[in-house]
Short mmCIF file of N, CA and C in Angstrom, two decimals:
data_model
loop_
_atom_site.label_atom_id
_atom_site.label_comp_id
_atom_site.label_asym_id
_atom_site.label_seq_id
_atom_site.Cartn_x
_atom_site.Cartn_y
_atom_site.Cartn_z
N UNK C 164 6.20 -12.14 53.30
CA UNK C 164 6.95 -11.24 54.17
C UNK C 164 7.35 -10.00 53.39
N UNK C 165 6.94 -8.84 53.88
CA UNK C 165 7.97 -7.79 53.54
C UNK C 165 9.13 -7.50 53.66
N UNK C 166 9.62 -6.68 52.83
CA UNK C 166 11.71 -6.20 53.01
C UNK C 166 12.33 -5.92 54.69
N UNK C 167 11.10 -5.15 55.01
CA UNK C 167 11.64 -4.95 56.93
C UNK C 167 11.90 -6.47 57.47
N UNK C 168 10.50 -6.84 57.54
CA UNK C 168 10.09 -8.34 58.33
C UNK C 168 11.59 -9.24 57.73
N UNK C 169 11.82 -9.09 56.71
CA UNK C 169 13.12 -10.16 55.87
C UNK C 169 14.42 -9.27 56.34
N UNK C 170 14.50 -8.18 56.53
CA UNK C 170 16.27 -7.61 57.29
C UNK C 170 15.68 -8.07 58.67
N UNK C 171 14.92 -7.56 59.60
CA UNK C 171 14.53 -8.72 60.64
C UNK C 171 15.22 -9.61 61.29
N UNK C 172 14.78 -10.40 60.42
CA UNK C 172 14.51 -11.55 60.73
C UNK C 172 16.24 -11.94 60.72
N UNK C 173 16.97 -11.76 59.39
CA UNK C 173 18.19 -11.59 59.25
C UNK C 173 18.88 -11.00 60.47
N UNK C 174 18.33 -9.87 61.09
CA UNK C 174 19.46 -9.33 61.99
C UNK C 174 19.50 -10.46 62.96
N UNK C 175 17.92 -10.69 63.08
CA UNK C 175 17.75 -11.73 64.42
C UNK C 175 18.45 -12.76 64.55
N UNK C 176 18.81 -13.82 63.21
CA UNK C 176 19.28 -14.61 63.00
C UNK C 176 20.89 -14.69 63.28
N UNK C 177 21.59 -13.69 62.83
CA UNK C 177 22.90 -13.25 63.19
C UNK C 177 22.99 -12.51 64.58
N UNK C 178 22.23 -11.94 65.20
CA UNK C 178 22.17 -12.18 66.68
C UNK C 178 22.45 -12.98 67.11
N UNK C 179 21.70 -14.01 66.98
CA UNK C 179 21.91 -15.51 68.10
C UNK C 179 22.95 -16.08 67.40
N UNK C 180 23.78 -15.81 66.87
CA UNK C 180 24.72 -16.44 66.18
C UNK C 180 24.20 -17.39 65.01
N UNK C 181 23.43 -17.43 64.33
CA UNK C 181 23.44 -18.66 63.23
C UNK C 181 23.36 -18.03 61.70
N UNK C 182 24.69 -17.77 61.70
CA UNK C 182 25.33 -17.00 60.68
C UNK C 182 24.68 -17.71 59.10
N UNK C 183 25.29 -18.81 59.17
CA UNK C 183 24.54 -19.66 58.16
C UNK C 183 23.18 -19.84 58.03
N UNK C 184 22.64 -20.01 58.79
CA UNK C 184 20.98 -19.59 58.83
C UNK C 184 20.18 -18.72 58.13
N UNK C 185 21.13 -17.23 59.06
CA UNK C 185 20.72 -16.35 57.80
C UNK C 185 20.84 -16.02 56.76
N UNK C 186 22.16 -16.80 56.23
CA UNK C 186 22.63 -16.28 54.70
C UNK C 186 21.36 -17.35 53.79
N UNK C 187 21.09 -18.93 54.18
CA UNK C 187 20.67 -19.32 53.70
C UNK C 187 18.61 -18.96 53.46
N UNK C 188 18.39 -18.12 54.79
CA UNK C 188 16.87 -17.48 54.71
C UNK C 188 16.87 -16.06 53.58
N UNK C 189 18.46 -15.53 53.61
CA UNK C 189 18.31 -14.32 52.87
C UNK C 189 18.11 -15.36 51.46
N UNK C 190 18.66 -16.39 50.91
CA UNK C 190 19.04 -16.47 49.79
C UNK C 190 17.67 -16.93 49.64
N UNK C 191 16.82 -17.52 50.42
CA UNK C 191 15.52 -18.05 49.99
C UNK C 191 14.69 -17.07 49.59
N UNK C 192 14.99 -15.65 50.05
CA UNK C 192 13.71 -14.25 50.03
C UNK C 192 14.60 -13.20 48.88
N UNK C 193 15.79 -13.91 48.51
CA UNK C 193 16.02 -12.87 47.32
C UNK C 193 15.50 -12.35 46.11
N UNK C 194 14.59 -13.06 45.71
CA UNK C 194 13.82 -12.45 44.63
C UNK C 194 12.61 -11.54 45.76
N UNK C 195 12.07 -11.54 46.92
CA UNK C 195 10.99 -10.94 47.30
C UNK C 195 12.00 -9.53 47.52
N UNK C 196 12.92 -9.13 48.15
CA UNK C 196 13.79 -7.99 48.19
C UNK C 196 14.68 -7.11 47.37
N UNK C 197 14.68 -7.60 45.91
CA UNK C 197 15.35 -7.01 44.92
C UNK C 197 16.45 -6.73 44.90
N UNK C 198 16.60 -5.06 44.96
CA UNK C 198 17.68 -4.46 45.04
C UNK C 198 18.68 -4.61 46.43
N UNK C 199 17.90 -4.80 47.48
CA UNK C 199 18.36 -4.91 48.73
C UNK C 199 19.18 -5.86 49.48
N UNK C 200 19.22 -6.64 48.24
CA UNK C 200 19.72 -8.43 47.82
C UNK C 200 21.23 -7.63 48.54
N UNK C 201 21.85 -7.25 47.76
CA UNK C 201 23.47 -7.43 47.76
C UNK C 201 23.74 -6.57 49.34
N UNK C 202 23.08 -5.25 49.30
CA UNK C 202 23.09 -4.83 50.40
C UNK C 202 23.09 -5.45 51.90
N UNK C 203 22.10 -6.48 51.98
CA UNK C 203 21.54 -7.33 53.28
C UNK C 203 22.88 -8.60 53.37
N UNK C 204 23.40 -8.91 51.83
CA UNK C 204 24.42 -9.62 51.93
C UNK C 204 25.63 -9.58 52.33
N UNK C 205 26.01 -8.23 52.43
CA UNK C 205 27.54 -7.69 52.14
C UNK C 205 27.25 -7.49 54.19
N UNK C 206 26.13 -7.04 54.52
CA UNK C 206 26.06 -7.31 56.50
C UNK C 206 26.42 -8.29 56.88
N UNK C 207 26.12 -9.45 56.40
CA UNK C 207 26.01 -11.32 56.84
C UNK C 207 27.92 -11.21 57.10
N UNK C 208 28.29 -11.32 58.54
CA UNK C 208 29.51 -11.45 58.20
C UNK C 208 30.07 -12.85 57.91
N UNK C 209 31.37 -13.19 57.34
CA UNK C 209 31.59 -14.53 56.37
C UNK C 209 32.48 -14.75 57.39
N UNK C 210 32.08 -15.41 58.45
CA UNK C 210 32.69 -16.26 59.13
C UNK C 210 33.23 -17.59 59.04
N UNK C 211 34.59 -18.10 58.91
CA UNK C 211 34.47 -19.69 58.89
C UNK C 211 34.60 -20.33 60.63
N UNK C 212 34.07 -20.29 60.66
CA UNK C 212 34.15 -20.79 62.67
C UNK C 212 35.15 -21.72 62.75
N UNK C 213 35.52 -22.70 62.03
CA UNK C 213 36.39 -23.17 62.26
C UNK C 213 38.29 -22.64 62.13
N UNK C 214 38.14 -21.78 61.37
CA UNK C 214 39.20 -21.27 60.84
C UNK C 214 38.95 -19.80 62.26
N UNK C 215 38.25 -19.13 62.57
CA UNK C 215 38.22 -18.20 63.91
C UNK C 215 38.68 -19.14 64.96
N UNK C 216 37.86 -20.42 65.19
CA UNK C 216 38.11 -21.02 66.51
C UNK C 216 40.26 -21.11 66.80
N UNK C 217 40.80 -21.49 65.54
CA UNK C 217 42.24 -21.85 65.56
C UNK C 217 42.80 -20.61 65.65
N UNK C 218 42.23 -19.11 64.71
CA UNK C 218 43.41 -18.09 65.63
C UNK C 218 43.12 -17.86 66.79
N UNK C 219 42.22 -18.12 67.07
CA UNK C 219 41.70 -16.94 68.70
C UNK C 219 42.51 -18.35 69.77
N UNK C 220 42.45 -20.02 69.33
CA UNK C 220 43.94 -20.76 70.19
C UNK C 220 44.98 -20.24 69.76
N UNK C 221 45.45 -20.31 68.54
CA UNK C 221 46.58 -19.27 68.38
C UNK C 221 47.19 -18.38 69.35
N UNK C 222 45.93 -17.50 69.51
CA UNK C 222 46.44 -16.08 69.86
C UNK C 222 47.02 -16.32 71.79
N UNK C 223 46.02 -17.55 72.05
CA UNK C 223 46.34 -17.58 73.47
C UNK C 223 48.39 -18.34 73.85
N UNK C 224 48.92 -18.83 72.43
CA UNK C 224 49.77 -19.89 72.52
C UNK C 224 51.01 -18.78 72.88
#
């Protein structure tokens, strides 16, 4: 795969929601992307879903 086809695929992945998915496909193609490594990483947002799911009840209480 090339660097496009690998942000891609990444955006695609965090589209449909499978946040973890993509961090773990970026970490598999990090040596094929180099420099672009930290860049493509610092997008992946660091969600803990479980820790979102309790403020957003929170917020309704």
């Amino acid at each position: 795969m090339n660097t496009e086809e690998i942000v891609q695929k990444v955006k695609d992945l965090i589209g449909e929601g499978n946040v973890e998915k993509a961090k773990q496909f970026l970490e598999e193609h990090k040596d094929e992307i180099g420099e672009q490594y930290e860049k493509l990483k610092g997008m992946i947002p660091d969600i803990d879903t479980g820790g979102l799911a309790d403020k957003v009840k929170n917020f309704f209480k």
